[in-house]
């Protein structure tokens, strides 16, 4: 529903403050997700011991992916809760669940200590995190869209993704510091847990920020909030737009997890470059991602979502594999920076546009559920599967540039979705009424 009687509804006092409070939970989510990917070789040795290093790494990335399969469940269950009870209360609940998963992974004993119970605990932690993450991103994106000033929805929603880049930067910086002060043997034995512990220590600060979050005027202005059954029915009635939204988000999720979670392992195990260089490039990517996201959102506010979405997906489709082939043929730090900056540009411009587009095409009265479900399916089935898929492709084909094929498929999905959603220059219509 559109906002009505706005003069009778309390307005957001400070939009900048609201952005910071809303996106704080995204920081924790991506901070932990990146750490899990970056320290995957250490986690593999701690929880999935194997004589075959690739097999152990695949097990670790497999658990990373299985956790993401809980995202659609969280999107439906928690999304319905947020659409019914409110954005503010819902985002506090998702943060509590996310914090629980982070603590479980941080304190889980190793396989050498408790045997098979160790990987089971890590899996439980990832499942809990995935359940929360299923709606965290969607809930924050919807919140930012609903407090946006007229004509700036793309710009505002882009800060959901930009906030995640701050987490990537901080996690990378901690990794560099840890590598400088501790020998690799100690990091492998127990030092990798330190960044996770730091993540646990900042949880209370994020809770304080979230508790002071104001409800959005648009939600307060709604005359009727749907029941859980009505949310589920409406989401089912709009399954086509949810499916297209998923395809639209595939490009975002696959590119993001490639340039952040998978890149450190790719640099160290495939390119055989120093781990320090992987961290340095990841920090640079986080900074440029932070910049490109709002630029993409603002540009799409001015010229429309469709042109930006199509231009970036076309560029990615044409250049992803050639760029990786050029990099892997003779790996250098300079080449790694060039390729990292290229994918950062693609991700930032596309993500900053896609978030605003997805908020606009899903039904407003079940906005959180449909947005979260579409994004959760993209992240669960494709995005978080990227490290596993990329590792498997290299092992199966022996072609170090083969992950580029996965990136091309993601670009093709995004392009097809944009063309179908914006047929004839207009976005497809959704069913605002609940279908029994």
Short mmCIF file of C-alpha atoms in Angstrom, two decimals:
data_model
loop_
_atom_site.label_atom_id
_atom_site.label_comp_id
_atom_site.label_asym_id
_atom_site.label_seq_id
_atom_site.Cartn_x
_atom_site.Cartn_y
_atom_site.Cartn_z
CA UNK A 1 0.00 0.00 0.00
CA UNK A 2 1.13 3.53 -0.57
CA UNK A 3 1.64 5.87 2.32
CA UNK A 4 -1.55 7.67 3.37
CA UNK A 5 -2.30 10.44 5.81
CA UNK A 6 1.40 11.04 6.23
CA UNK A 7 0.76 14.17 8.27
CA UNK A 8 -0.85 12.03 11.00
CA UNK A 9 1.97 9.48 11.09
CA UNK A 10 5.22 10.06 13.04
CA UNK A 11 8.08 10.81 10.64
CA UNK A 12 11.68 9.59 10.82
CA UNK A 13 13.67 12.13 12.88
CA UNK A 14 17.06 11.47 11.31
CA UNK A 15 17.40 9.48 8.11
CA UNK A 16 21.17 9.19 8.50
CA UNK A 17 20.73 7.78 11.99
CA UNK A 18 18.03 5.42 10.75
CA UNK A 19 20.33 4.15 7.98
CA UNK A 20 23.15 3.47 10.46
CA UNK A 21 20.87 1.66 12.92
CA UNK A 22 19.16 -0.43 10.26
CA UNK A 23 22.35 -1.50 8.48
CA UNK A 24 24.29 -2.37 11.67
CA UNK A 25 22.93 -5.91 11.61
CA UNK A 26 24.14 -6.35 8.03
CA UNK A 27 27.62 -5.64 9.33
CA UNK A 28 27.49 -8.65 11.67
CA UNK A 29 26.03 -10.92 8.99
CA UNK A 30 28.66 -10.20 6.36
CA UNK A 31 31.50 -9.93 8.87
CA UNK A 32 30.94 -13.51 9.94
CA UNK A 33 30.16 -14.79 6.42
CA UNK A 34 33.40 -13.36 5.07
CA UNK A 35 35.44 -14.74 7.95
CA UNK A 36 33.99 -18.20 7.33
CA UNK A 37 35.08 -18.01 3.69
CA UNK A 38 38.48 -16.44 4.32
CA UNK A 39 39.43 -18.90 7.05
CA UNK A 40 37.86 -21.84 5.19
CA UNK A 41 41.22 -23.73 4.95
CA UNK A 42 41.70 -23.39 8.74
CA UNK A 43 38.08 -24.30 9.51
CA UNK A 44 38.46 -27.31 7.21
CA UNK A 45 41.42 -28.58 9.22
CA UNK A 46 39.70 -27.90 12.54
CA UNK A 47 36.32 -29.45 11.79
CA UNK A 48 36.67 -31.53 8.61
CA UNK A 49 40.04 -33.31 8.78
CA UNK A 50 40.97 -35.15 5.59
CA UNK A 51 44.09 -36.32 3.83
CA UNK A 52 42.74 -34.65 0.71
CA UNK A 53 42.98 -30.87 1.19
CA UNK A 54 40.51 -30.15 -1.64
CA UNK A 55 37.96 -32.56 -0.15
CA UNK A 56 38.24 -30.87 3.26
CA UNK A 57 37.80 -27.45 1.65
CA UNK A 58 34.78 -28.67 -0.31
CA UNK A 59 33.24 -29.98 2.93
CA UNK A 60 33.72 -26.57 4.53
CA UNK A 61 32.20 -24.70 1.57
CA UNK A 62 29.45 -27.32 1.52
CA UNK A 63 28.49 -26.44 5.09
CA UNK A 64 28.67 -22.75 4.13
CA UNK A 65 26.20 -23.48 1.34
CA UNK A 66 23.90 -25.72 3.42
CA UNK A 67 23.49 -22.88 5.89
CA UNK A 68 22.36 -20.68 3.05
CA UNK A 69 19.64 -23.17 2.12
CA UNK A 70 17.91 -22.09 5.33
CA UNK A 71 17.56 -18.60 3.88
CA UNK A 72 14.30 -19.27 2.02
CA UNK A 73 12.80 -20.74 5.21
CA UNK A 74 13.84 -17.67 7.17
CA UNK A 75 12.56 -15.41 4.41
CA UNK A 76 9.08 -16.93 4.59
CA UNK A 77 8.78 -17.34 8.36
CA UNK A 78 10.54 -14.17 9.52
CA UNK A 79 9.39 -12.19 6.47
CA UNK A 80 5.77 -12.86 7.35
CA UNK A 81 6.51 -11.79 10.92
CA UNK A 82 8.04 -8.48 9.81
CA UNK A 83 5.21 -7.75 7.35
CA UNK A 84 2.70 -8.38 10.15
CA UNK A 85 4.36 -7.00 13.29
CA UNK A 86 6.61 -4.25 11.93
CA UNK A 87 10.07 -3.54 10.50
CA UNK A 88 11.64 -2.43 13.79
CA UNK A 89 10.64 -5.42 15.95
CA UNK A 90 11.43 -7.85 13.16
CA UNK A 91 14.96 -6.54 12.65
CA UNK A 92 15.68 -6.89 16.39
CA UNK A 93 14.56 -10.54 16.29
CA UNK A 94 16.70 -11.35 13.23
CA UNK A 95 19.75 -9.83 14.93
CA UNK A 96 19.25 -12.03 18.02
CA UNK A 97 19.07 -15.17 15.87
CA UNK A 98 22.11 -14.17 13.84
CA UNK A 99 24.09 -13.52 17.04
CA UNK A 100 23.25 -16.99 18.34
CA UNK A 101 24.65 -18.65 15.21
CA UNK A 102 27.83 -16.58 15.39
CA UNK A 103 28.45 -17.56 19.01
CA UNK A 104 27.94 -21.27 18.27
CA UNK A 105 30.59 -21.26 15.52
CA UNK A 106 33.02 -19.23 17.61
CA UNK A 107 33.01 -21.52 20.64
CA UNK A 108 32.62 -24.92 18.91
CA UNK A 109 35.45 -27.31 19.91
CA UNK A 110 37.48 -28.87 17.10
CA UNK A 111 37.12 -32.36 15.63
CA UNK A 112 40.22 -33.46 17.55
CA UNK A 113 38.46 -32.55 20.82
CA UNK A 114 34.89 -33.85 20.43
CA UNK A 115 34.96 -35.83 17.20
CA UNK A 116 31.99 -35.84 14.83
CA UNK A 117 30.03 -33.51 17.13
CA UNK A 118 32.33 -30.67 16.04
CA UNK A 119 31.19 -30.43 12.38
CA UNK A 120 27.60 -30.95 13.53
CA UNK A 121 27.84 -27.92 15.82
CA UNK A 122 29.33 -25.81 13.04
CA UNK A 123 26.52 -26.91 10.72
CA UNK A 124 23.92 -25.97 13.35
CA UNK A 125 25.54 -22.55 13.71
CA UNK A 126 25.44 -22.04 9.96
CA UNK A 127 21.79 -23.17 9.76
CA UNK A 128 20.83 -20.67 12.47
CA UNK A 129 22.73 -17.92 10.68
CA UNK A 130 21.13 -18.83 7.37
CA UNK A 131 17.65 -18.73 8.90
CA UNK A 132 18.26 -15.19 10.13
CA UNK A 133 20.09 -14.03 7.00
CA UNK A 134 17.07 -15.07 4.94
CA UNK A 135 15.23 -11.94 6.02
CA UNK A 136 17.96 -9.65 7.40
CA UNK A 137 18.91 -8.27 4.00
CA UNK A 138 15.33 -8.02 2.80
CA UNK A 139 14.13 -6.43 6.03
CA UNK A 140 16.86 -3.77 5.91
CA UNK A 141 16.32 -3.07 2.19
CA UNK A 142 12.59 -2.61 2.70
CA UNK A 143 13.20 -0.38 5.72
CA UNK A 144 15.56 1.86 3.74
CA UNK A 145 13.16 1.99 0.78
CA UNK A 146 10.30 3.05 3.05
CA UNK A 147 12.23 5.93 4.64
CA UNK A 148 13.66 7.16 1.32
CA UNK A 149 12.89 10.67 0.11
CA UNK A 150 10.93 10.92 -3.18
CA UNK A 151 12.97 9.99 -6.25
CA UNK A 152 15.87 8.57 -4.23
CA UNK A 153 14.76 5.03 -3.42
CA UNK A 154 17.64 3.43 -5.35
CA UNK A 155 20.18 5.59 -3.56
CA UNK A 156 18.78 4.81 -0.10
CA UNK A 157 18.41 1.04 -0.59
CA UNK A 158 21.97 0.83 -1.94
CA UNK A 159 23.31 1.49 1.56
CA UNK A 160 22.13 -1.97 2.60
CA UNK A 161 24.83 -3.41 0.36
CA UNK A 162 27.33 -0.66 1.15
CA UNK A 163 27.12 -1.47 4.86
CA UNK A 164 28.22 -5.02 4.11
CA UNK A 165 31.38 -3.68 2.50
CA UNK A 166 32.37 -2.05 5.78
CA UNK A 167 32.21 -5.51 7.35
CA UNK A 168 34.40 -6.97 4.59
CA UNK A 169 36.94 -4.17 5.05
CA UNK A 170 37.12 -4.61 8.83
CA UNK A 171 37.37 -8.40 8.57
CA UNK A 172 40.17 -8.09 5.99
CA UNK A 173 42.01 -5.59 8.16
CA UNK A 174 41.79 -7.94 11.14
CA UNK A 175 43.12 -10.73 8.94
CA UNK A 176 46.13 -8.61 7.94
CA UNK A 177 46.86 -7.69 11.55
CA UNK A 178 46.54 -11.30 12.65
CA UNK A 179 48.89 -12.48 9.90
CA UNK A 180 51.43 -9.85 10.94
CA UNK A 181 51.51 -10.68 14.65
CA UNK A 182 50.99 -14.46 14.64
CA UNK A 183 52.75 -17.30 12.80
CA UNK A 184 50.58 -19.30 10.42
CA UNK A 185 50.80 -22.41 12.61
CA UNK A 186 49.21 -20.58 15.55
CA UNK A 187 46.53 -19.05 13.35
CA UNK A 188 45.68 -22.52 12.06
CA UNK A 189 45.63 -23.99 15.56
CA UNK A 190 43.43 -21.38 17.27
CA UNK A 191 44.17 -17.85 16.04
CA UNK A 192 41.47 -17.96 13.34
CA UNK A 193 38.87 -17.83 16.14
CA UNK A 194 40.02 -14.36 17.27
CA UNK A 195 38.14 -12.39 14.55
CA UNK A 196 35.01 -14.47 15.25
CA UNK A 197 35.37 -13.62 18.95
CA UNK A 198 35.64 -9.92 18.08
CA UNK A 199 32.40 -10.32 16.13
CA UNK A 200 30.75 -11.71 19.27
CA UNK A 201 32.02 -8.78 21.35
CA UNK A 202 30.40 -6.17 19.07
CA UNK A 203 26.99 -7.86 19.22
CA UNK A 204 25.84 -5.84 22.29
CA UNK A 205 26.72 -2.57 20.50
CA UNK A 206 24.62 -3.56 17.48
CA UNK A 207 21.72 -4.52 19.76
CA UNK A 208 21.78 -1.04 21.31
CA UNK A 209 21.68 0.53 17.85
CA UNK A 210 18.82 -1.69 16.68
CA UNK A 211 16.73 -1.07 19.80
CA UNK A 212 16.64 2.67 19.05
CA UNK A 213 15.38 2.06 15.50
CA UNK A 214 12.15 3.89 14.61
CA UNK A 215 9.30 2.23 12.74
CA UNK A 216 8.86 3.38 9.12
CA UNK A 217 6.08 5.92 8.46
CA UNK A 218 4.88 3.82 5.51
CA UNK A 219 4.29 0.76 7.69
CA UNK A 220 2.56 2.87 10.37
CA UNK A 221 0.31 4.37 7.69
CA UNK A 222 -0.96 0.99 6.52
CA UNK A 223 -4.60 0.60 7.53
CA UNK A 224 -4.33 -3.17 7.74
CA UNK A 225 -1.36 -5.46 8.30
CA UNK A 226 -1.72 -8.93 6.78
CA UNK A 227 -1.90 -12.07 8.89
CA UNK A 228 0.68 -14.81 8.39
CA UNK A 229 -1.78 -16.84 6.27
CA UNK A 230 -2.52 -13.81 4.11
CA UNK A 231 1.20 -13.17 3.63
CA UNK A 232 1.81 -16.76 2.53
CA UNK A 233 -1.18 -16.69 0.17
CA UNK A 234 -0.12 -13.41 -1.43
CA UNK A 235 3.49 -14.58 -1.82
CA UNK A 236 2.21 -17.71 -3.57
CA UNK A 237 -0.04 -15.64 -5.82
CA UNK A 238 3.00 -13.60 -6.88
CA UNK A 239 5.31 -16.58 -7.47
CA UNK A 240 6.25 -15.30 -10.94
CA UNK A 241 7.68 -12.03 -9.66
CA UNK A 242 9.43 -13.88 -6.82
CA UNK A 243 11.05 -16.18 -9.41
CA UNK A 244 12.08 -13.24 -11.62
CA UNK A 245 13.35 -11.40 -8.54
CA UNK A 246 15.48 -14.42 -7.71
CA UNK A 247 16.96 -14.39 -11.22
CA UNK A 248 17.61 -10.66 -10.90
CA UNK A 249 19.46 -11.18 -7.61
CA UNK A 250 21.60 -14.09 -8.87
CA UNK A 251 24.03 -11.69 -10.54
CA UNK A 252 24.44 -9.78 -7.27
CA UNK A 253 24.90 -12.77 -4.99
CA UNK A 254 27.24 -14.77 -7.24
CA UNK A 255 29.51 -11.80 -7.97
CA UNK A 256 29.58 -10.78 -4.32
CA UNK A 257 30.51 -14.18 -2.95
CA UNK A 258 33.10 -14.61 -5.69
CA UNK A 259 34.94 -11.34 -4.99
CA UNK A 260 34.74 -11.65 -1.20
CA UNK A 261 34.28 -15.15 0.24
CA UNK A 262 35.92 -17.21 -2.54
CA UNK A 263 38.69 -14.86 -3.67
CA UNK A 264 41.04 -15.43 -0.67
CA UNK A 265 41.01 -19.20 -1.25
CA UNK A 266 41.28 -18.69 -5.02
CA UNK A 267 44.31 -16.44 -4.63
CA UNK A 268 46.08 -18.75 -2.19
CA UNK A 269 45.21 -22.18 -3.58
CA UNK A 270 44.76 -21.57 -7.32
CA UNK A 271 46.84 -18.51 -8.17
CA UNK A 272 49.46 -19.46 -5.56
CA UNK A 273 49.93 -15.84 -4.52
CA UNK A 274 50.60 -14.78 -0.92
CA UNK A 275 47.63 -14.65 1.44
CA UNK A 276 48.58 -11.09 2.34
CA UNK A 277 47.94 -10.00 -1.25
CA UNK A 278 44.51 -11.61 -1.17
CA UNK A 279 43.62 -9.60 1.93
CA UNK A 280 44.93 -6.37 0.44
CA UNK A 281 42.87 -6.80 -2.72
CA UNK A 282 39.80 -7.77 -0.70
CA UNK A 283 40.13 -4.56 1.32
CA UNK A 284 40.39 -2.55 -1.88
CA UNK A 285 37.34 -4.31 -3.29
CA UNK A 286 35.37 -3.54 -0.11
CA UNK A 287 36.21 0.17 -0.42
CA UNK A 288 35.27 0.38 -4.09
CA UNK A 289 32.12 -1.70 -3.53
CA UNK A 290 31.11 0.82 -0.88
CA UNK A 291 31.55 3.64 -3.40
CA UNK A 292 29.97 2.01 -6.46
CA UNK A 293 26.79 0.86 -4.67
CA UNK A 294 25.30 4.33 -4.00
CA UNK A 295 26.53 5.55 -7.39
CA UNK A 296 24.64 2.71 -9.05
CA UNK A 297 21.54 3.40 -6.99
CA UNK A 298 21.63 7.14 -7.67
CA UNK A 299 22.23 6.63 -11.40
CA UNK A 300 19.25 4.26 -11.62
CA UNK A 301 17.11 6.90 -9.88
CA UNK A 302 17.97 9.29 -12.71
CA UNK A 303 17.95 7.12 -15.86
CA UNK A 304 15.91 4.12 -14.74
CA UNK A 305 16.72 0.65 -13.41
CA UNK A 306 16.58 -1.24 -16.71
CA UNK A 307 19.47 0.48 -18.57
CA UNK A 308 21.90 0.00 -15.67
CA UNK A 309 20.90 -3.63 -15.09
CA UNK A 310 21.26 -4.55 -18.77
CA UNK A 311 24.53 -2.68 -19.30
CA UNK A 312 26.29 -4.29 -16.31
CA UNK A 313 25.05 -7.82 -17.00
CA UNK A 314 26.15 -7.54 -20.63
CA UNK A 315 29.62 -6.36 -19.62
CA UNK A 316 29.99 -9.12 -17.06
CA UNK A 317 28.85 -11.81 -19.48
CA UNK A 318 31.36 -10.70 -22.11
CA UNK A 319 34.39 -10.16 -19.85
CA UNK A 320 34.18 -12.53 -16.85
CA UNK A 321 35.89 -15.55 -18.42
CA UNK A 322 38.47 -13.62 -20.51
CA UNK A 323 39.47 -11.61 -17.43
CA UNK A 324 40.05 -14.74 -15.34
CA UNK A 325 41.88 -16.44 -18.21
CA UNK A 326 44.21 -13.43 -18.44
CA UNK A 327 44.75 -13.46 -14.67
CA UNK A 328 45.37 -17.19 -14.30
CA UNK A 329 47.71 -17.41 -17.31
CA UNK A 330 50.44 -15.54 -15.41
CA UNK A 331 49.17 -14.42 -11.97
CA UNK A 332 50.56 -11.19 -10.52
CA UNK A 333 49.43 -8.83 -7.79
CA UNK A 334 48.85 -6.09 -10.36
CA UNK A 335 46.59 -8.31 -12.49
CA UNK A 336 44.71 -9.38 -9.39
CA UNK A 337 43.98 -5.73 -8.56
CA UNK A 338 42.74 -5.02 -12.11
CA UNK A 339 40.39 -8.01 -12.17
CA UNK A 340 39.21 -7.34 -8.62
CA UNK A 341 38.39 -3.73 -9.46
CA UNK A 342 36.50 -4.81 -12.57
CA UNK A 343 34.26 -7.22 -10.66
CA UNK A 344 33.86 -4.65 -7.89
CA UNK A 345 32.52 -2.16 -10.43
CA UNK A 346 30.09 -4.74 -11.82
CA UNK A 347 28.87 -5.78 -8.38
CA UNK A 348 28.51 -2.27 -6.94
CA UNK A 349 26.70 -0.70 -9.88
CA UNK A 350 24.40 -3.69 -10.34
CA UNK A 351 23.64 -4.28 -6.66
CA UNK A 352 22.94 -0.59 -6.00
CA UNK A 353 20.38 -0.71 -8.81
CA UNK A 354 18.96 -4.18 -8.24
CA UNK A 355 17.96 -3.58 -4.60
CA UNK A 356 15.78 -0.62 -5.53
CA UNK A 357 14.32 -2.51 -8.48
CA UNK A 358 13.37 -5.53 -6.41
CA UNK A 359 11.70 -3.43 -3.70
CA UNK A 360 9.60 -1.72 -6.38
CA UNK A 361 8.39 -4.81 -8.24
CA UNK A 362 7.22 -6.91 -5.26
CA UNK A 363 3.76 -6.29 -3.71
CA UNK A 364 3.94 -3.56 -1.06
CA UNK A 365 1.74 -5.25 1.56
CA UNK A 366 4.00 -8.35 1.63
CA UNK A 367 7.13 -6.51 0.56
CA UNK A 368 9.51 -8.00 3.12
CA UNK A 369 8.43 -11.59 2.51
CA UNK A 370 8.56 -11.47 -1.30
CA UNK A 371 11.80 -9.46 -1.45
CA UNK A 372 13.48 -11.69 1.14
CA UNK A 373 12.28 -14.90 -0.51
CA UNK A 374 13.53 -13.83 -3.94
CA UNK A 375 16.92 -12.80 -2.59
CA UNK A 376 17.18 -15.82 -0.28
CA UNK A 377 16.59 -18.21 -3.17
CA UNK A 378 19.26 -16.43 -5.21
CA UNK A 379 21.75 -16.49 -2.34
CA UNK A 380 20.93 -20.01 -1.20
CA UNK A 381 20.85 -21.74 -4.57
CA UNK A 382 23.50 -19.73 -6.39
CA UNK A 383 25.36 -17.05 -4.40
CA UNK A 384 26.65 -18.99 -1.41
CA UNK A 385 27.10 -22.03 -3.67
CA UNK A 386 29.73 -20.02 -5.58
CA UNK A 387 32.79 -21.00 -3.48
CA UNK A 388 31.79 -24.67 -3.72
CA UNK A 389 31.01 -24.44 -7.44
CA UNK A 390 34.20 -22.53 -8.26
CA UNK A 391 36.39 -24.93 -6.25
CA UNK A 392 34.69 -27.90 -7.89
CA UNK A 393 35.01 -26.47 -11.42
CA UNK A 394 38.74 -25.93 -11.04
CA UNK A 395 39.23 -29.43 -9.58
CA UNK A 396 37.04 -31.09 -12.22
CA UNK A 397 38.30 -29.30 -15.33
CA UNK A 398 41.83 -28.36 -14.35
CA UNK A 399 41.04 -24.96 -15.87
CA UNK A 400 41.91 -22.23 -13.39
CA UNK A 401 39.69 -19.74 -15.22
CA UNK A 402 36.63 -22.02 -15.17
CA UNK A 403 34.87 -20.05 -12.35
CA UNK A 404 34.34 -17.42 -15.05
CA UNK A 405 31.75 -19.73 -16.61
CA UNK A 406 29.76 -19.61 -13.36
CA UNK A 407 29.93 -15.81 -13.40
CA UNK A 408 28.72 -15.75 -17.01
CA UNK A 409 25.68 -17.86 -16.09
CA UNK A 410 24.86 -15.41 -13.28
CA UNK A 411 25.09 -12.46 -15.68
CA UNK A 412 22.79 -14.24 -18.15
CA UNK A 413 20.21 -14.78 -15.39
CA UNK A 414 20.27 -11.11 -14.43
CA UNK A 415 19.95 -9.98 -18.04
CA UNK A 416 17.02 -12.30 -18.77
CA UNK A 417 15.22 -11.22 -15.59
CA UNK A 418 15.63 -7.51 -16.34
CA UNK A 419 14.27 -7.99 -19.86
CA UNK A 420 11.23 -9.91 -18.59
CA UNK A 421 10.51 -7.60 -15.65
CA UNK A 422 10.75 -4.41 -17.72
CA UNK A 423 8.94 -5.58 -20.84
CA UNK A 424 8.11 -2.64 -23.07
CA UNK A 425 9.89 -0.25 -20.71
CA UNK A 426 7.42 -0.80 -17.84
CA UNK A 427 7.76 -3.06 -14.83
CA UNK A 428 5.39 -6.03 -14.71
CA UNK A 429 2.40 -5.69 -12.44
CA UNK A 430 2.00 -7.59 -9.18
CA UNK A 431 -1.11 -8.80 -7.43
CA UNK A 432 -1.70 -6.50 -4.50
CA UNK A 433 -4.82 -8.30 -3.31
CA UNK A 434 -4.60 -11.54 -1.40
CA UNK A 435 -5.68 -14.56 -3.40
CA UNK A 436 -7.34 -17.25 -1.33
#
